[in-house]
Amino acid sequence: MILHSNNDEQSTSFLPWQEDALHQFKKKMTNKKHPFPCIPAIQGFLSNHLRFAFIGDPREDATALELANVLTYYTNHSKSFGQNTSLIIFFYTPENMKTLDIYSLEHLFWKLLNELHQLDPKKWPVSISNDLEDRSWEFCFHEERYFMYCATPAHHLRKSRSFPYFMLAITPRWVLDQFQRSPPTQRK
C-alpha cells in the first residue's frame, strides 16, 4: 500500500494518468486567480499533510476493496501526517466514464460509500446516526468520522467540484474541528 505525498511527485514513477491527476490537482490547489474554497485543503497541500492514492475504476467491484484497504491504512496513520491531513483518492477514469452525467456519478459515489460501509470491520459508532436523512449523519469508517468530498468530470458549473478524474477527498472530522477551533487569523 503506497500513500503518496506532494514530495513524491518527483521521486516516484507514475502512470501517465496518475501524473496528470497529480498535476491537475496541484493546479487546482495553487490557482491564485480562482482559489480553491477550502482553506484546510490548501493548507494541507502547502504543508505536505495530504496523502494521495491511485486506485481502479470505481465501477468495478474490486475497487471498493482497494478503497477500504487504503482508507483503513490512512485511518490508522492519519494523525502522523499533520494537522491538515486529508486522503485524496484518484480513481482510474476511462474516457467512457468521463461522459457520464452528474446523476450517474452521484449514484456511483453513494454506491462506493455503501460498499465501503459494508467492508468496514468495525461497527458504526453509536453516537452517529446511520440514517442519511438525519442531520447528524456523517460518514464513518473504522470508527472515524469523515467528511467526504467528491469531484468529477461532469461538474461543469460548480468549479470546486470539477476535476478531470473521479476523485474523493476524505477528511477526518478531527481536522475540521481543529480548524474551527483555531483563531481566525490562523485560518488564512
PDB file of C-alpha atoms in Angstrom:
ATOM      1  CA  MET A   1       0.000   0.000   0.000  1.00  0.00           C
ATOM      2  CA  ILE A   2       1.515   3.315  -1.045  1.00  0.00           C
ATOM      3  CA  LEU A   3       0.179   6.657   0.063  1.00  0.00           C
ATOM      4  CA  HIS A   4       1.981   9.425  -1.742  1.00  0.00           C
ATOM      5  CA  SER A   5       2.721  12.932  -0.517  1.00  0.00           C
ATOM      6  CA  ASN A   6       3.382  16.125  -2.504  1.00  0.00           C
ATOM      7  CA  ASN A   7       7.097  15.382  -2.321  1.00  0.00           C
ATOM      8  CA  ASP A   8       6.714  12.047  -4.124  1.00  0.00           C
ATOM      9  CA  GLU A   9       5.846  13.780  -7.387  1.00  0.00           C
ATOM     10  CA  GLN A  10       9.491  13.985  -8.473  1.00  0.00           C
ATOM     11  CA  SER A  11      10.797  10.734  -6.999  1.00  0.00           C
ATOM     12  CA  THR A  12       8.143   8.208  -7.993  1.00  0.00           C
ATOM     13  CA  SER A  13       7.335   6.645 -11.326  1.00  0.00           C
ATOM     14  CA  PHE A  14       3.672   7.203 -12.144  1.00  0.00           C
ATOM     15  CA  LEU A  15       1.460   6.075 -14.994  1.00  0.00           C
ATOM     16  CA  PRO A  16       0.555   8.925 -17.372  1.00  0.00           C
ATOM     17  CA  TRP A  17      -2.995   9.271 -15.969  1.00  0.00           C
ATOM     18  CA  GLN A  18      -1.606   9.380 -12.422  1.00  0.00           C
ATOM     19  CA  GLU A  19       0.919  12.086 -13.333  1.00  0.00           C
ATOM     20  CA  ASP A  20      -1.862  14.077 -14.973  1.00  0.00           C
ATOM     21  CA  ALA A  21      -4.173  13.692 -11.955  1.00  0.00           C
ATOM     22  CA  LEU A  22      -1.438  14.971  -9.617  1.00  0.00           C
ATOM     23  CA  HIS A  23      -0.639  17.843 -11.985  1.00  0.00           C
ATOM     24  CA  GLN A  24      -4.320  18.838 -12.281  1.00  0.00           C
ATOM     25  CA  PHE A  25      -4.732  18.651  -8.501  1.00  0.00           C
ATOM     26  CA  LYS A  26      -1.659  20.805  -7.925  1.00  0.00           C
ATOM     27  CA  LYS A  27      -3.029  23.399 -10.391  1.00  0.00           C
ATOM     28  CA  LYS A  28      -6.346  23.414  -8.511  1.00  0.00           C
ATOM     29  CA  MET A  29      -4.664  23.901  -5.123  1.00  0.00           C
ATOM     30  CA  THR A  30      -2.298  26.653  -6.303  1.00  0.00           C
ATOM     31  CA  ASN A  31      -4.626  28.631  -8.577  1.00  0.00           C
ATOM     32  CA  LYS A  32      -4.345  32.271  -7.427  1.00  0.00           C
ATOM     33  CA  LYS A  33      -6.940  33.590  -9.876  1.00  0.00           C
ATOM     34  CA  HIS A  34      -9.661  31.132  -8.780  1.00  0.00           C
ATOM     35  CA  PRO A  35      -8.604  29.919  -5.307  1.00  0.00           C
ATOM     36  CA  PHE A  36      -9.973  26.622  -4.105  1.00  0.00           C
ATOM     37  CA  PRO A  37     -12.628  27.448  -1.461  1.00  0.00           C
ATOM     38  CA  CYS A  38     -11.454  25.033   1.262  1.00  0.00           C
ATOM     39  CA  ILE A  39      -8.741  26.635   3.397  1.00  0.00           C
ATOM     40  CA  PRO A  40      -7.765  23.428   5.280  1.00  0.00           C
ATOM     41  CA  ALA A  41      -7.260  21.668   1.922  1.00  0.00           C
ATOM     42  CA  ILE A  42      -4.950  24.404   0.661  1.00  0.00           C
ATOM     43  CA  GLN A  43      -3.080  24.478   3.977  1.00  0.00           C
ATOM     44  CA  GLY A  44      -2.785  20.695   3.883  1.00  0.00           C
ATOM     45  CA  PHE A  45      -1.422  20.777   0.357  1.00  0.00           C
ATOM     46  CA  LEU A  46       1.093  23.559   1.041  1.00  0.00           C
ATOM     47  CA  SER A  47       2.313  21.906   4.258  1.00  0.00           C
ATOM     48  CA  ASN A  48       2.576  18.435   2.657  1.00  0.00           C
ATOM     49  CA  HIS A  49      -0.034  16.925   5.010  1.00  0.00           C
ATOM     50  CA  LEU A  50      -2.205  15.480   2.233  1.00  0.00           C
ATOM     51  CA  ARG A  51      -1.826  11.863   1.189  1.00  0.00           C
ATOM     52  CA  PHE A  52      -2.671  10.576  -2.287  1.00  0.00           C
ATOM     53  CA  ALA A  53      -3.649   7.142  -3.537  1.00  0.00           C
ATOM     54  CA  PHE A  54      -4.452   5.832  -7.001  1.00  0.00           C
ATOM     55  CA  ILE A  55      -6.988   3.057  -7.366  1.00  0.00           C
ATOM     56  CA  GLY A  56      -9.039   1.359 -10.068  1.00  0.00           C
ATOM     57  CA  ASP A  57     -12.173   2.195 -11.999  1.00  0.00           C
ATOM     58  CA  PRO A  58     -14.873   2.994  -9.405  1.00  0.00           C
ATOM     59  CA  ARG A  59     -17.415   0.975 -11.400  1.00  0.00           C
ATOM     60  CA  GLU A  60     -15.503  -2.272 -10.821  1.00  0.00           C
ATOM     61  CA  ASP A  61     -16.317  -4.430  -7.790  1.00  0.00           C
ATOM     62  CA  ALA A  62     -12.680  -4.824  -6.700  1.00  0.00           C
ATOM     63  CA  THR A  63     -12.217  -1.055  -6.399  1.00  0.00           C
ATOM     64  CA  ALA A  64     -14.328  -0.773  -3.232  1.00  0.00           C
ATOM     65  CA  LEU A  65     -11.997  -3.264  -1.530  1.00  0.00           C
ATOM     66  CA  GLU A  66      -8.973  -1.253  -2.716  1.00  0.00           C
ATOM     67  CA  LEU A  67     -10.580   1.871  -1.263  1.00  0.00           C
ATOM     68  CA  ALA A  68     -11.344   0.121   2.035  1.00  0.00           C
ATOM     69  CA  ASN A  69      -7.732  -1.058   2.342  1.00  0.00           C
ATOM     70  CA  VAL A  70      -6.342   2.411   1.617  1.00  0.00           C
ATOM     71  CA  LEU A  71      -8.780   4.100   3.999  1.00  0.00           C
ATOM     72  CA  THR A  72      -8.015   1.570   6.758  1.00  0.00           C
ATOM     73  CA  TYR A  73      -4.306   2.305   6.438  1.00  0.00           C
ATOM     74  CA  TYR A  74      -4.938   6.050   6.312  1.00  0.00           C
ATOM     75  CA  THR A  75      -7.238   5.917   9.354  1.00  0.00           C
ATOM     76  CA  ASN A  76      -4.603   4.100  11.377  1.00  0.00           C
ATOM     77  CA  HIS A  77      -1.874   6.634  10.469  1.00  0.00           C
ATOM     78  CA  SER A  78      -3.678   9.921   9.737  1.00  0.00           C
ATOM     79  CA  LYS A  79      -2.608  11.711  12.911  1.00  0.00           C
ATOM     80  CA  SER A  80       1.043  11.265  11.942  1.00  0.00           C
ATOM     81  CA  PHE A  81       0.538  13.084   8.598  1.00  0.00           C
ATOM     82  CA  GLY A  82      -0.184  16.517  10.080  1.00  0.00           C
ATOM     83  CA  GLN A  83      -2.992  18.671  11.439  1.00  0.00           C
ATOM     84  CA  ASN A  84      -4.417  19.475   7.967  1.00  0.00           C
ATOM     85  CA  THR A  85      -4.340  15.990   6.512  1.00  0.00           C
ATOM     86  CA  SER A  86      -6.804  14.574   4.016  1.00  0.00           C
ATOM     87  CA  LEU A  87      -6.713  11.475   1.872  1.00  0.00           C
ATOM     88  CA  ILE A  88      -7.061  12.226  -1.828  1.00  0.00           C
ATOM     89  CA  ILE A  89      -8.182   9.262  -3.919  1.00  0.00           C
ATOM     90  CA  PHE A  90      -7.736   9.448  -7.677  1.00  0.00           C
ATOM     91  CA  PHE A  91      -9.717   6.775  -9.489  1.00  0.00           C
ATOM     92  CA  TYR A  92      -8.775   5.437 -12.877  1.00  0.00           C
ATOM     93  CA  THR A  93     -11.358   7.198 -15.056  1.00  0.00           C
ATOM     94  CA  PRO A  94     -11.619   5.803 -18.605  1.00  0.00           C
ATOM     95  CA  GLU A  95     -12.862   8.101 -21.372  1.00  0.00           C
ATOM     96  CA  ASN A  96     -16.298   6.428 -21.456  1.00  0.00           C
ATOM     97  CA  MET A  97     -16.734   7.312 -17.796  1.00  0.00           C
ATOM     98  CA  LYS A  98     -15.877  10.972 -18.397  1.00  0.00           C
ATOM     99  CA  THR A  99     -19.076  11.340 -20.435  1.00  0.00           C
ATOM    100  CA  LEU A 100     -21.388  10.192 -17.619  1.00  0.00           C
ATOM    101  CA  ASP A 101     -23.770  12.800 -16.198  1.00  0.00           C
ATOM    102  CA  ILE A 102     -23.713  14.118 -12.640  1.00  0.00           C
ATOM    103  CA  TYR A 103     -26.587  11.874 -11.546  1.00  0.00           C
ATOM    104  CA  SER A 104     -24.802   8.714 -12.688  1.00  0.00           C
ATOM    105  CA  LEU A 105     -21.622   9.784 -10.924  1.00  0.00           C
ATOM    106  CA  GLU A 106     -23.565  10.737  -7.790  1.00  0.00           C
ATOM    107  CA  HIS A 107     -25.110   7.249  -7.805  1.00  0.00           C
ATOM    108  CA  LEU A 108     -21.608   5.782  -8.167  1.00  0.00           C
ATOM    109  CA  PHE A 109     -20.380   7.888  -5.224  1.00  0.00           C
ATOM    110  CA  TRP A 110     -23.161   6.612  -2.936  1.00  0.00           C
ATOM    111  CA  LYS A 111     -22.659   3.049  -4.162  1.00  0.00           C
ATOM    112  CA  LEU A 112     -18.970   3.286  -3.209  1.00  0.00           C
ATOM    113  CA  LEU A 113     -19.808   4.677   0.235  1.00  0.00           C
ATOM    114  CA  ASN A 114     -22.297   1.891   0.815  1.00  0.00           C
ATOM    115  CA  GLU A 115     -19.762  -0.741  -0.259  1.00  0.00           C
ATOM    116  CA  LEU A 116     -17.133   0.889   1.939  1.00  0.00           C
ATOM    117  CA  HIS A 117     -19.542   0.713   4.879  1.00  0.00           C
ATOM    118  CA  GLN A 118     -20.206  -2.985   4.158  1.00  0.00           C
ATOM    119  CA  LEU A 119     -16.441  -3.675   4.130  1.00  0.00           C
ATOM    120  CA  ASP A 120     -15.801  -1.861   7.412  1.00  0.00           C
ATOM    121  CA  PRO A 121     -14.844  -4.473  10.018  1.00  0.00           C
ATOM    122  CA  LYS A 122     -15.780  -2.117  12.854  1.00  0.00           C
ATOM    123  CA  LYS A 123     -19.297  -1.217  13.950  1.00  0.00           C
ATOM    124  CA  TRP A 124     -20.863   2.142  13.117  1.00  0.00           C
ATOM    125  CA  PRO A 125     -20.369   4.496  16.110  1.00  0.00           C
ATOM    126  CA  VAL A 126     -23.442   4.505  18.360  1.00  0.00           C
ATOM    127  CA  SER A 127     -23.236   8.300  18.715  1.00  0.00           C
ATOM    128  CA  ILE A 128     -23.650   8.867  14.940  1.00  0.00           C
ATOM    129  CA  SER A 129     -26.979   8.311  13.210  1.00  0.00           C
ATOM    130  CA  ASN A 130     -26.793   5.861  10.323  1.00  0.00           C
ATOM    131  CA  ASP A 131     -29.918   7.412   8.790  1.00  0.00           C
ATOM    132  CA  LEU A 132     -28.941   9.564   5.794  1.00  0.00           C
ATOM    133  CA  GLU A 133     -31.958  11.794   6.389  1.00  0.00           C
ATOM    134  CA  ASP A 134     -30.873  12.622   9.937  1.00  0.00           C
ATOM    135  CA  ARG A 135     -28.922  15.889  10.033  1.00  0.00           C
ATOM    136  CA  SER A 136     -26.452  14.350  12.483  1.00  0.00           C
ATOM    137  CA  TRP A 137     -25.468  11.685   9.915  1.00  0.00           C
ATOM    138  CA  GLU A 138     -21.845  11.672   8.961  1.00  0.00           C
ATOM    139  CA  PHE A 139     -19.892   9.041   7.068  1.00  0.00           C
ATOM    140  CA  CYS A 140     -17.911   6.811   9.405  1.00  0.00           C
ATOM    141  CA  PHE A 141     -15.291   4.213   8.692  1.00  0.00           C
ATOM    142  CA  HIS A 142     -13.144   2.269  11.118  1.00  0.00           C
ATOM    143  CA  GLU A 143     -14.821   4.255  13.934  1.00  0.00           C
ATOM    144  CA  GLU A 144     -13.577   7.550  12.467  1.00  0.00           C
ATOM    145  CA  ARG A 145     -15.922  10.305  11.248  1.00  0.00           C
ATOM    146  CA  TYR A 146     -15.127  11.650   7.781  1.00  0.00           C
ATOM    147  CA  PHE A 147     -16.176  14.489   5.520  1.00  0.00           C
ATOM    148  CA  MET A 148     -16.438  13.008   2.030  1.00  0.00           C
ATOM    149  CA  TYR A 149     -15.873  15.317  -0.944  1.00  0.00           C
ATOM    150  CA  CYS A 150     -16.365  14.085  -4.489  1.00  0.00           C
ATOM    151  CA  ALA A 151     -15.195  15.797  -7.677  1.00  0.00           C
ATOM    152  CA  THR A 152     -15.987  14.576 -11.184  1.00  0.00           C
ATOM    153  CA  PRO A 153     -15.573  15.441 -14.854  1.00  0.00           C
ATOM    154  CA  ALA A 154     -19.350  16.097 -15.020  1.00  0.00           C
ATOM    155  CA  HIS A 155     -19.270  19.069 -12.666  1.00  0.00           C
ATOM    156  CA  HIS A 156     -19.095  21.944 -15.139  1.00  0.00           C
ATOM    157  CA  LEU A 157     -20.936  24.645 -13.188  1.00  0.00           C
ATOM    158  CA  ARG A 158     -19.502  24.043  -9.704  1.00  0.00           C
ATOM    159  CA  LYS A 159     -15.836  24.607 -10.431  1.00  0.00           C
ATOM    160  CA  SER A 160     -14.806  23.498  -6.938  1.00  0.00           C
ATOM    161  CA  ARG A 161     -16.311  20.065  -7.748  1.00  0.00           C
ATOM    162  CA  SER A 162     -14.926  19.873 -11.267  1.00  0.00           C
ATOM    163  CA  PHE A 163     -11.977  17.553 -11.864  1.00  0.00           C
ATOM    164  CA  PRO A 164     -10.918  15.535 -14.927  1.00  0.00           C
ATOM    165  CA  TYR A 165     -10.925  12.296 -12.893  1.00  0.00           C
ATOM    166  CA  PHE A 166     -13.385  10.796 -10.443  1.00  0.00           C
ATOM    167  CA  MET A 167     -11.839  11.868  -7.151  1.00  0.00           C
ATOM    168  CA  LEU A 168     -12.570  11.680  -3.438  1.00  0.00           C
ATOM    169  CA  ALA A 169     -11.083  13.897  -0.762  1.00  0.00           C
ATOM    170  CA  ILE A 170     -11.598  12.246   2.600  1.00  0.00           C
ATOM    171  CA  THR A 171     -11.034  14.483   5.610  1.00  0.00           C
ATOM    172  CA  PRO A 172     -11.166  13.283   9.207  1.00  0.00           C
ATOM    173  CA  ARG A 173     -13.676  15.217  11.314  1.00  0.00           C
ATOM    174  CA  TRP A 174     -10.909  15.988  13.840  1.00  0.00           C
ATOM    175  CA  VAL A 175      -9.112  18.050  11.156  1.00  0.00           C
ATOM    176  CA  LEU A 176     -12.193  20.207  10.558  1.00  0.00           C
ATOM    177  CA  ASP A 177     -12.980  20.502  14.280  1.00  0.00           C
ATOM    178  CA  GLN A 178      -9.426  21.628  14.978  1.00  0.00           C
ATOM    179  CA  PHE A 179      -9.638  24.164  12.126  1.00  0.00           C
ATOM    180  CA  GLN A 180     -12.901  25.602  13.533  1.00  0.00           C
ATOM    181  CA  ARG A 181     -11.326  25.984  16.986  1.00  0.00           C
ATOM    182  CA  SER A 182      -8.298  27.853  15.629  1.00  0.00           C
ATOM    183  CA  PRO A 183      -8.295  31.667  15.774  1.00  0.00           C
ATOM    184  CA  PRO A 184      -9.492  33.307  12.513  1.00  0.00           C
ATOM    185  CA  THR A 185      -6.032  34.797  11.962  1.00  0.00           C
ATOM    186  CA  GLN A 186      -4.565  31.291  11.654  1.00  0.00           C
ATOM    187  CA  ARG A 187      -7.180  30.158   9.105  1.00  0.00           C
ATOM    188  CA  LYS A 188      -5.741  32.118   6.201  1.00  0.00           C
TER     189      LYS A 188
END
